[in-house]
Amino acid sequence: MAKVLVLNGPNLNRLGSREPDVYGTGSYEELGGALAALASELGVDIDMRQTNDESEMLSWLHEAADGSTPVILNPAAFTHYSYSLRDACALLTAPMIEVHLSNPLAREEFRHTSVVSGVATGTISGLGFDSYLLALRAIAARV
Ligand code: DQA
């Protein structure tokens, strides 16, 4: 069964209580449940992880590069400034879809830059959990 890594950056473990007006009231665990249900429908295997540590995120991206594993990535705040994250994403050979729960372009100016988008297969933003679910459908159609 094809494996998909779902990687989440800083503060996303706080979903549900973190700025619910921006990110919704669904928890990180509920996001995982929604993705797992869709994954079984699509016949793919997901491995969802979250870190607040840039170095750990880089290691996971290296693992995805080594395994040619497709990735759904919500880089969270790393999106806006982490060149090391972008460079790690550039190593990927399988599809990588950048996702955001909110629409960063409709928010503060510092969120208007993504250093990751230029090396992503595609980007889906502003649709809450659906950003991830649509990304999973797109990846399942490509593997
Ligand atoms: C986010 C948007 C980022 O600007 C922010 O730093 C996040 C979450 C989103 O999913 O909407 O942590 O990636």
Tab-separated table of C-alpha atoms and ligand atoms in Angstrom:
chain	number	residue	atom	x	y	z
A	1	MET	CA	0.000	0.000	0.000
A	2	ALA	CA	1.389	3.436	-0.943
A	3	LYS	CA	2.546	5.449	2.041
A	4	VAL	CA	1.992	9.203	2.446
A	5	LEU	CA	3.751	11.291	5.088
A	6	VAL	CA	1.645	14.101	6.571
A	7	LEU	CA	4.053	16.514	8.238
A	8	ASN	CA	2.963	19.366	10.474
A	9	GLY	CA	5.084	22.218	11.774
A	10	PRO	CA	5.047	24.324	14.917
A	11	ASN	CA	1.960	24.887	17.052
A	12	LEU	CA	-0.277	22.619	14.982
A	13	ASN	CA	-0.459	20.216	17.935
A	14	ARG	CA	-2.574	22.980	19.523
A	15	LEU	CA	-5.353	22.790	16.948
A	16	GLY	CA	-8.759	23.056	18.552
A	17	SER	CA	-7.653	25.528	21.219
A	18	ARG	CA	-5.281	27.626	19.081
A	19	GLU	CA	-7.012	30.725	17.629
A	20	PRO	CA	-10.184	28.747	16.767
A	21	ASP	CA	-11.552	31.710	14.812
A	22	VAL	CA	-8.615	31.280	12.404
A	23	TYR	CA	-7.879	27.546	12.508
A	24	GLY	CA	-11.253	26.059	13.470
A	25	THR	CA	-12.314	24.052	16.504
A	26	GLY	CA	-11.222	20.616	15.275
A	27	SER	CA	-8.292	19.136	17.206
A	28	TYR	CA	-5.071	17.685	15.823
A	29	GLU	CA	-6.392	14.216	16.730
A	30	GLU	CA	-9.621	14.901	14.807
A	31	LEU	CA	-7.594	15.970	11.784
A	32	GLY	CA	-5.706	12.676	12.005
A	33	GLY	CA	-8.983	10.761	12.240
A	34	ALA	CA	-10.452	12.488	9.174
A	35	LEU	CA	-7.285	11.770	7.181
A	36	ALA	CA	-7.148	8.139	8.321
A	37	ALA	CA	-10.778	7.589	7.249
A	38	LEU	CA	-10.120	9.045	3.794
A	39	ALA	CA	-6.825	7.164	3.476
A	40	SER	CA	-8.555	3.835	4.019
A	41	GLU	CA	-11.197	4.776	1.434
A	42	LEU	CA	-8.448	5.692	-1.070
A	43	GLY	CA	-6.286	2.668	-0.265
A	44	VAL	CA	-3.243	4.595	0.970
A	45	ASP	CA	-1.405	4.438	4.246
A	46	ILE	CA	-0.776	7.713	6.111
A	47	ASP	CA	1.832	8.510	8.714
A	48	MET	CA	0.975	11.861	10.348
A	49	ARG	CA	3.535	13.663	12.493
A	50	GLN	CA	3.920	17.062	14.145
A	51	THR	CA	6.986	18.841	15.456
A	52	ASN	CA	7.902	22.183	16.942
A	53	ASP	CA	11.537	21.518	16.057
A	54	GLU	CA	12.942	22.567	12.671
A	55	SER	CA	15.737	20.000	12.822
A	56	GLU	CA	13.271	17.154	13.350
A	57	MET	CA	11.176	18.376	10.412
A	58	LEU	CA	14.309	18.389	8.215
A	59	SER	CA	15.070	14.783	9.234
A	60	TRP	CA	11.554	13.707	8.256
A	61	LEU	CA	11.910	15.412	4.867
A	62	HIS	CA	15.246	13.645	4.334
A	63	GLU	CA	13.509	10.355	5.188
A	64	ALA	CA	10.827	11.161	2.579
A	65	ALA	CA	13.525	12.003	0.022
A	66	ASP	CA	15.363	8.726	0.707
A	67	GLY	CA	12.164	6.691	0.433
A	68	SER	CA	10.642	8.632	-2.504
A	69	THR	CA	7.626	9.034	-0.232
A	70	PRO	CA	4.876	11.537	-1.141
A	71	VAL	CA	4.360	14.299	1.421
A	72	ILE	CA	1.540	16.543	2.567
A	73	LEU	CA	3.298	19.384	4.382
A	74	ASN	CA	1.875	22.110	6.569
A	75	PRO	CA	5.080	23.969	7.373
A	76	ALA	CA	3.156	26.376	9.659
A	77	ALA	CA	5.346	29.372	10.566
A	78	PHE	CA	8.403	27.737	8.917
A	79	THR	CA	6.591	28.485	5.640
A	80	HIS	CA	7.510	32.110	5.843
A	81	TYR	CA	11.232	32.027	6.629
A	82	SER	CA	12.882	28.601	6.651
A	83	TYR	CA	15.288	28.324	3.718
A	84	SER	CA	16.596	25.058	5.173
A	85	LEU	CA	13.076	23.644	4.979
A	86	ARG	CA	12.760	24.799	1.385
A	87	ASP	CA	16.093	23.201	0.507
A	88	ALA	CA	14.988	19.921	2.132
A	89	CYS	CA	11.725	20.052	0.151
A	90	ALA	CA	13.771	20.518	-3.019
A	91	LEU	CA	15.320	17.064	-2.384
A	92	LEU	CA	11.932	15.354	-2.707
A	93	THR	CA	11.241	13.337	-5.828
A	94	ALA	CA	7.644	12.211	-5.114
A	95	PRO	CA	4.752	14.744	-5.057
A	96	MET	CA	4.735	17.218	-2.151
A	97	ILE	CA	1.649	19.312	-1.508
A	98	GLU	CA	1.893	22.352	0.760
A	99	VAL	CA	-1.260	22.863	2.805
A	100	HIS	CA	-2.573	25.564	5.118
A	101	LEU	CA	-5.749	25.567	7.164
A	102	SER	CA	-6.102	29.326	6.854
A	103	ASN	CA	-5.483	31.452	3.775
A	104	PRO	CA	-2.130	33.109	4.531
A	105	LEU	CA	-2.650	35.605	1.674
A	106	ALA	CA	-5.715	36.997	3.463
A	107	ARG	CA	-3.764	37.536	6.697
A	108	GLU	CA	-0.785	39.584	7.922
A	109	GLU	CA	1.780	40.623	5.330
A	110	PHE	CA	4.562	38.408	6.734
A	111	ARG	CA	2.390	35.396	5.868
A	112	HIS	CA	2.165	36.403	2.200
A	113	THR	CA	5.573	34.887	1.464
A	114	SER	CA	6.005	31.127	1.274
A	115	VAL	CA	9.573	30.008	0.745
A	116	VAL	CA	8.218	26.479	0.203
A	117	SER	CA	5.642	27.035	-2.574
A	118	GLY	CA	8.285	27.295	-5.296
A	119	VAL	CA	9.357	23.691	-4.712
A	120	ALA	CA	5.894	22.236	-3.990
A	121	THR	CA	3.905	20.211	-6.509
A	122	GLY	CA	0.915	22.342	-5.501
A	123	THR	CA	-0.497	24.402	-2.651
A	124	ILE	CA	-3.954	24.227	-1.037
A	125	SER	CA	-4.925	26.919	1.479
A	126	GLY	CA	-7.860	28.334	3.347
A	127	LEU	CA	-10.137	25.294	3.480
A	128	GLY	CA	-9.520	24.062	7.012
A	129	PHE	CA	-9.285	20.256	7.253
A	130	ASP	CA	-10.405	20.090	3.611
A	131	SER	CA	-7.014	21.515	2.570
A	132	TYR	CA	-5.438	18.266	3.834
A	133	LEU	CA	-8.217	16.007	2.541
A	134	LEU	CA	-8.005	17.464	-0.974
A	135	ALA	CA	-4.224	17.131	-0.877
A	136	LEU	CA	-4.576	13.462	0.053
A	137	ARG	CA	-6.949	12.895	-2.872
A	138	ALA	CA	-4.495	14.622	-5.223
A	139	ILE	CA	-1.589	12.522	-3.976
A	140	ALA	CA	-3.581	9.273	-4.113
A	141	ALA	CA	-4.380	10.050	-7.748
A	142	ARG	CA	-0.678	10.424	-8.486
A	143	VAL	CA	0.816	7.366	-6.761
B	1	DQA	C1	-0.700	27.901	8.834
B	1	DQA	C2	-0.517	29.367	8.435
B	1	DQA	C3	0.807	29.913	8.956
B	1	DQA	O1	0.926	31.280	8.603
B	1	DQA	C4	0.860	29.803	10.460
B	1	DQA	O2	2.122	30.242	10.934
B	1	DQA	C5	0.519	28.459	10.964
B	1	DQA	C6	-0.559	27.701	10.331
B	1	DQA	C7	-2.082	27.359	8.434
B	1	DQA	O3	-2.255	26.143	8.444
B	1	DQA	O4	-2.999	28.147	8.153
B	1	DQA	O5	1.050	28.011	11.975
B	1	DQA	O6	0.281	27.120	8.153
